mmCIF file of C-alpha atoms in Angstrom:
data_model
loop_
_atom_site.group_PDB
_atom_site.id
_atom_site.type_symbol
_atom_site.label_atom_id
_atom_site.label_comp_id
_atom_site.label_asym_id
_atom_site.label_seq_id
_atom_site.Cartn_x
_atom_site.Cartn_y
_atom_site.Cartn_z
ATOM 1 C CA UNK V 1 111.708 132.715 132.912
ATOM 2 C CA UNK V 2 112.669 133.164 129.421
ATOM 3 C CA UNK V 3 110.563 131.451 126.617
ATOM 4 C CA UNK V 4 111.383 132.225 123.251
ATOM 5 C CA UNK V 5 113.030 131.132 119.576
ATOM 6 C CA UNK V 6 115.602 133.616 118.205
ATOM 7 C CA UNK V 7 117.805 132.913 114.692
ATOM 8 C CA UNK V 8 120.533 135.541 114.783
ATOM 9 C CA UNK V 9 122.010 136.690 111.227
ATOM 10 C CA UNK V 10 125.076 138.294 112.211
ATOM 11 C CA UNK V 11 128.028 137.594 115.099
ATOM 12 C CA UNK V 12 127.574 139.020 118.501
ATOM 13 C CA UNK V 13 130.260 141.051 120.406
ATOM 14 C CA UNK V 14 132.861 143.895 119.390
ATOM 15 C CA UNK V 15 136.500 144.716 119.800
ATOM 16 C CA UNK V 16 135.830 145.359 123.976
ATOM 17 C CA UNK V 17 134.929 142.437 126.567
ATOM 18 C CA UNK V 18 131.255 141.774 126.736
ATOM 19 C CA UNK V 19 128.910 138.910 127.466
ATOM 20 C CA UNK V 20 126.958 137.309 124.369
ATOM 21 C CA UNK V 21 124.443 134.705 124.455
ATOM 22 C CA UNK V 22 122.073 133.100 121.284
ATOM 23 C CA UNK V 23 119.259 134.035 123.272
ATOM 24 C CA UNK V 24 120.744 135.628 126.760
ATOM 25 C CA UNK V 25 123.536 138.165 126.816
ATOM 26 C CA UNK V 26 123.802 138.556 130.358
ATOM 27 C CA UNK V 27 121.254 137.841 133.581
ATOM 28 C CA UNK V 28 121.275 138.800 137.311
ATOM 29 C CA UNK V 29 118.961 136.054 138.627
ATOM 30 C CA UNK V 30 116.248 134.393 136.249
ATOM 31 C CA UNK V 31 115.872 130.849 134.984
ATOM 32 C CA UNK V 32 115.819 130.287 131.421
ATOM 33 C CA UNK V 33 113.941 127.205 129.768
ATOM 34 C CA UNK V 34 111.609 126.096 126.954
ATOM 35 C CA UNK V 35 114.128 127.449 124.394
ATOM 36 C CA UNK V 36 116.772 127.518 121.385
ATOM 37 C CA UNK V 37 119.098 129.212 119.507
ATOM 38 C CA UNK V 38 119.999 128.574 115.728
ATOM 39 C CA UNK V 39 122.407 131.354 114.869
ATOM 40 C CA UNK V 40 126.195 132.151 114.979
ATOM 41 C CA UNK V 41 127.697 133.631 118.372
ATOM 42 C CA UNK V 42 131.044 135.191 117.651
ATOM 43 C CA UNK V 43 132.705 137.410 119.977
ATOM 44 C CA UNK V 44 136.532 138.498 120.702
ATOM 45 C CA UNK V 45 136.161 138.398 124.407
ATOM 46 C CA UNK V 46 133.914 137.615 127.473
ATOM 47 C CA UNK V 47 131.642 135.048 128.415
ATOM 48 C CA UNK V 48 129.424 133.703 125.751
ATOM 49 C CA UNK V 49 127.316 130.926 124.868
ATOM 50 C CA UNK V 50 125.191 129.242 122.069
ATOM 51 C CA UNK V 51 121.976 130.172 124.367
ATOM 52 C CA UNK V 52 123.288 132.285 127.487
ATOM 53 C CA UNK V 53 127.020 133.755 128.272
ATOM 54 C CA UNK V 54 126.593 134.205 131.897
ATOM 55 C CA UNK V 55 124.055 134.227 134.635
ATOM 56 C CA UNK V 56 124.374 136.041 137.967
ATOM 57 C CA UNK V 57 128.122 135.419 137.741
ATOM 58 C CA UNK V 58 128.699 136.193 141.730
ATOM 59 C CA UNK V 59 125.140 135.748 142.823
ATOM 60 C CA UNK V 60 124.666 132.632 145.237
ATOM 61 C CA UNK V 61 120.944 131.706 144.496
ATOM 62 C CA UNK V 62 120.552 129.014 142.357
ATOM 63 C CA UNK V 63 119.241 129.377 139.222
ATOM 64 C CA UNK V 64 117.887 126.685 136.282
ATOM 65 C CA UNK V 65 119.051 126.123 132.742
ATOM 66 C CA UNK V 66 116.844 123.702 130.942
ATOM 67 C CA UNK V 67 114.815 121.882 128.297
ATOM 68 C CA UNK V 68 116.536 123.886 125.236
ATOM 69 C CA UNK V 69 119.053 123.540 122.796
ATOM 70 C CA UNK V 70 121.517 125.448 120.282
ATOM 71 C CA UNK V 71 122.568 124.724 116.992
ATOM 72 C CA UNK V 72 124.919 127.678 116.183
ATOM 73 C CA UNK V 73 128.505 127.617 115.974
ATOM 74 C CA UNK V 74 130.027 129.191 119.284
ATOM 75 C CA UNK V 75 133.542 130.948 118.570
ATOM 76 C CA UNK V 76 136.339 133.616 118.939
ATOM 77 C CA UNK V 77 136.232 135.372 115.753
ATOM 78 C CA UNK V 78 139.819 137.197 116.817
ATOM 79 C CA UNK V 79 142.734 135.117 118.288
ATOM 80 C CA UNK V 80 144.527 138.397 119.244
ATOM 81 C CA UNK V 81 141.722 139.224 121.947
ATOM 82 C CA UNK V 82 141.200 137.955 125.295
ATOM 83 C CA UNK V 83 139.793 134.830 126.224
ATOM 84 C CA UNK V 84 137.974 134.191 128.985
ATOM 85 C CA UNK V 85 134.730 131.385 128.952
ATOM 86 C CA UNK V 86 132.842 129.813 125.785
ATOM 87 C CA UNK V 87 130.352 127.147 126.172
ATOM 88 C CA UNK V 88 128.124 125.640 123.264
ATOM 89 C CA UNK V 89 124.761 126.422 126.539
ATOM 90 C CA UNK V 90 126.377 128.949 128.651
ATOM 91 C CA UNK V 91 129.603 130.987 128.179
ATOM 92 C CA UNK V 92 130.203 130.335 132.127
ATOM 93 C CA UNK V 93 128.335 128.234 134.793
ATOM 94 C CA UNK V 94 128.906 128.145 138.367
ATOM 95 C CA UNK V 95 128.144 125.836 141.073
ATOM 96 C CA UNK V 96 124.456 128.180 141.801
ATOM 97 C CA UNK V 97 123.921 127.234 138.234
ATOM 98 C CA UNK V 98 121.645 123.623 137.318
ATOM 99 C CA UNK V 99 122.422 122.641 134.042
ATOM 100 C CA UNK V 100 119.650 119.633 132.654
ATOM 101 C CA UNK V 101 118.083 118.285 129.669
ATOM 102 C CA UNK V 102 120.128 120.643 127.131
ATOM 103 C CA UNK V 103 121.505 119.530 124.411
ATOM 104 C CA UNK V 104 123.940 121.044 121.252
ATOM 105 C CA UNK V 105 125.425 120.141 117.775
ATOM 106 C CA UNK V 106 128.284 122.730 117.674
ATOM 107 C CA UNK V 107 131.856 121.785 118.692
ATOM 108 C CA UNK V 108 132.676 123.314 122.168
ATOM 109 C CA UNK V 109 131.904 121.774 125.848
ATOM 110 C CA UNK V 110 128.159 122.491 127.143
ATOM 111 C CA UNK V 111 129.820 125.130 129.403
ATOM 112 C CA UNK V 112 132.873 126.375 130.724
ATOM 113 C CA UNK V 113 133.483 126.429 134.698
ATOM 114 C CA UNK V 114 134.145 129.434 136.986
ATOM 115 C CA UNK V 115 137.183 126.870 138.521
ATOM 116 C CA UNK V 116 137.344 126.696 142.237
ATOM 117 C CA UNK V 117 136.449 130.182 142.865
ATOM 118 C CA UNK V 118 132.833 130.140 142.489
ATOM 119 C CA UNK V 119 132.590 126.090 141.784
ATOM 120 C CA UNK V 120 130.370 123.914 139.635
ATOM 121 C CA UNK V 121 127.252 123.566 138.099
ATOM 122 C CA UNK V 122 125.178 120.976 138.519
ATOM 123 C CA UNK V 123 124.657 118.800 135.577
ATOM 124 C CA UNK V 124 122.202 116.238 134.246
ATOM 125 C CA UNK V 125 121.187 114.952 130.371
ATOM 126 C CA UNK V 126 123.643 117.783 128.524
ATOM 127 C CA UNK V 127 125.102 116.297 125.518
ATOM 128 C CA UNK V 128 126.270 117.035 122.207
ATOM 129 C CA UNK V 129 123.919 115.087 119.640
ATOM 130 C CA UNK V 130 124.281 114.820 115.797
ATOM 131 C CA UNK V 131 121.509 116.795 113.456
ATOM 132 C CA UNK V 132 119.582 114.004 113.306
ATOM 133 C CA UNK V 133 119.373 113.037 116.424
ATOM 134 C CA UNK V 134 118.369 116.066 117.855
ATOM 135 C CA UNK V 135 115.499 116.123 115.310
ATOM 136 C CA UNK V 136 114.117 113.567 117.046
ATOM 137 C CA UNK V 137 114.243 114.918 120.793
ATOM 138 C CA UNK V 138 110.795 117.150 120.771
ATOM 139 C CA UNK V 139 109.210 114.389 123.397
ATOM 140 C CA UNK V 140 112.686 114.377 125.317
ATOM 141 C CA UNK V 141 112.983 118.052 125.734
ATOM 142 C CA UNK V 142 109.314 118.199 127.062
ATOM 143 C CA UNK V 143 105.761 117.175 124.642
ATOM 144 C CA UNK V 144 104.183 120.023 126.860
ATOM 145 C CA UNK V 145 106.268 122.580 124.975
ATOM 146 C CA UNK V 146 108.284 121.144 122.023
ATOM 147 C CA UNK V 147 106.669 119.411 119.269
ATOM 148 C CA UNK V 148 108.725 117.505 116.074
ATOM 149 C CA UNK V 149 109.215 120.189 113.128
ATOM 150 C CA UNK V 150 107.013 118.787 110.849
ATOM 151 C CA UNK V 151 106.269 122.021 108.859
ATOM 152 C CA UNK V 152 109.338 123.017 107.647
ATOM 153 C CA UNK V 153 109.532 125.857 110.086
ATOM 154 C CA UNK V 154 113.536 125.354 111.640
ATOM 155 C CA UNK V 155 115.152 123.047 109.523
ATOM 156 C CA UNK V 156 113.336 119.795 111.607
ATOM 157 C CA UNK V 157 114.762 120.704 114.871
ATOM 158 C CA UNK V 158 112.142 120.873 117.133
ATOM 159 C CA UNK V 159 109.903 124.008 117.648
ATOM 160 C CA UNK V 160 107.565 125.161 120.415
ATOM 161 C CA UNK V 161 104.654 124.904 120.549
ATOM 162 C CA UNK V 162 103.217 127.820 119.972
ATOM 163 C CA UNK V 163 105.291 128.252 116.301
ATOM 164 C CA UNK V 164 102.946 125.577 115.499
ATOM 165 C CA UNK V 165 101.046 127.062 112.244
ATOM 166 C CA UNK V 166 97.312 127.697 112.807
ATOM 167 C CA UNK V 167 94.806 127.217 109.958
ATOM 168 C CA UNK V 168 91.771 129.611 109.933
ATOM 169 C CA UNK V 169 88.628 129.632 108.590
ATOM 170 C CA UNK V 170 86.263 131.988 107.293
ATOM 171 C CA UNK V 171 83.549 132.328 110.178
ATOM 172 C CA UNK V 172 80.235 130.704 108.230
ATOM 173 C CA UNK V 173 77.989 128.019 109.513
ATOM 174 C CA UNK V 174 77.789 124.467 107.776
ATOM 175 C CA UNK V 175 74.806 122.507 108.601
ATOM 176 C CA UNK V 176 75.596 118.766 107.678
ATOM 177 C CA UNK V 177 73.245 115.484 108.154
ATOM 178 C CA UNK V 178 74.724 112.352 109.805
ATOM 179 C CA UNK V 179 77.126 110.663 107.268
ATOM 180 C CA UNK V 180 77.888 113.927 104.783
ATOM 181 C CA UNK V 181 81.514 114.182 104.456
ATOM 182 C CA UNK V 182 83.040 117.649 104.276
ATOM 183 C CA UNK V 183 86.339 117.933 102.575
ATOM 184 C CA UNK V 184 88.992 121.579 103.335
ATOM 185 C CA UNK V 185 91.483 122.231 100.730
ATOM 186 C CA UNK V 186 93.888 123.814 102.321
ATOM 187 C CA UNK V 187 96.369 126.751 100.671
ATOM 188 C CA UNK V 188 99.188 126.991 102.936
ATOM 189 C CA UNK V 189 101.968 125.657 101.543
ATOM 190 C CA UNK V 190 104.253 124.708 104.969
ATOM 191 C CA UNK V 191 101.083 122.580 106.187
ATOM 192 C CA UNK V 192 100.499 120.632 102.530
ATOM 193 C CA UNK V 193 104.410 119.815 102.221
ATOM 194 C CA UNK V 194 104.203 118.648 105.662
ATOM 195 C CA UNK V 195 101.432 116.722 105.204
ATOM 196 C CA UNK V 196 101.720 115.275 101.816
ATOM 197 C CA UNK V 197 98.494 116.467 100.561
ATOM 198 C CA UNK V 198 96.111 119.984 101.466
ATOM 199 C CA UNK V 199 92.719 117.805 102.419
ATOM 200 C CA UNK V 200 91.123 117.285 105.374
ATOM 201 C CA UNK V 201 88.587 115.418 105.598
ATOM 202 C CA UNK V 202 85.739 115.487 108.992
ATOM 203 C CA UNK V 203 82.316 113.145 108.608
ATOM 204 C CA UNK V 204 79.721 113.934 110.700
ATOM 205 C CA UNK V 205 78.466 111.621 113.607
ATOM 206 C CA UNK V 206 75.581 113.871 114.092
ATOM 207 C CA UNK V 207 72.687 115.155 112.578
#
């Protein structure tokens, strides 16, 4: 199981084959869900992929690719190397491989297939969407564990859950009667953008 948010800064890869992934380089046998990848995968050979270049490439048990996305451009960055498997989700995907409800802005195919060697995945809901429609797809890719970016936090893609900022306050006791308003003006700058103004306001219902 692989939960997580990465934005990579640089291109993956080197002058040798190798697997590269936005999030997974290379797996034996693990699922990997509830996550995205925002950053440039480059490489001049292998498999690689906007989230994962390969998973348990020979292995026969089934494993799950699902509720994520990737906005990063997926390419060769040398035309002289060898090509072997590039996919906008997963460098290379075989038929032990379930592909659902993951979705990408870049330019290649979700995937690229092993051929009839090792078969084909199993797909369901993989599409390439626009910017703006994938801003909008926090409930589709699961309201459990995506929310809308309404802070400002990746660009309004949709986050997880737990990148959702917190707001803290010092530990002190207010004692309020029934019908006192009290108003929090709140500093952080990512929540007052988001919300238009820094106030909260919470009225008492008891004494």
């Amino acid at each position: 199981l692989v939960r997580a948010s990465i934005k990579t800064t640089g291109p993956y890869g080197g002058n040798s084959e190798s697997d590269a992934g936005g999030v997974v380089c290379s797996l034996g046998n693990a699922n990997v869900i509830n996550c995205y990848n925002t950053g440039e995968v480059s490489v001049n050979s292998g498999h690689f992929g906007g989230v994962v270049g390969v998973i348990g490439y020979a292995s026969t048990e089934y494993k799950s690719i699902a509720n994520l996305y990737n906005t990063g451009n997926v390419h060769w960055h040398s035309s002289g190397q060898y090509r072997d498997a590039m996919g906008s989700i997963i460098g290379n995907a075989t038929r032990y491989i379930t592909i659902s409800n993951s979705y990408f802005t870049s330019s290649p195919p979700a995937y690229t297939t092993a051929g009839s060697t090792y078969g084909y995945p199993s797909v369901s809901n993989v599409s390439k969407l626009t910017a703006a429609q994938l801003q909008g797809y926090a409930n589709t890719l699961g309201s459990a564990n995506w929310v809308t970016d309404i802070y400002g936090i990746n660009d309004g893609y949709p986050i997880l859950r737990w990148q959702v900022p917190t707001i803290e306050f010092d530990k002190k006791q207010v004692y309020m009667n029934a019908g006192e308003t009290l108003q929090l003006n709140l500093n952080t700058s990512k929540f007052i953008a988001a919300h238009s103004m820094g106030v909260v306001t919470y009225t008492s219902d008891k004494l």
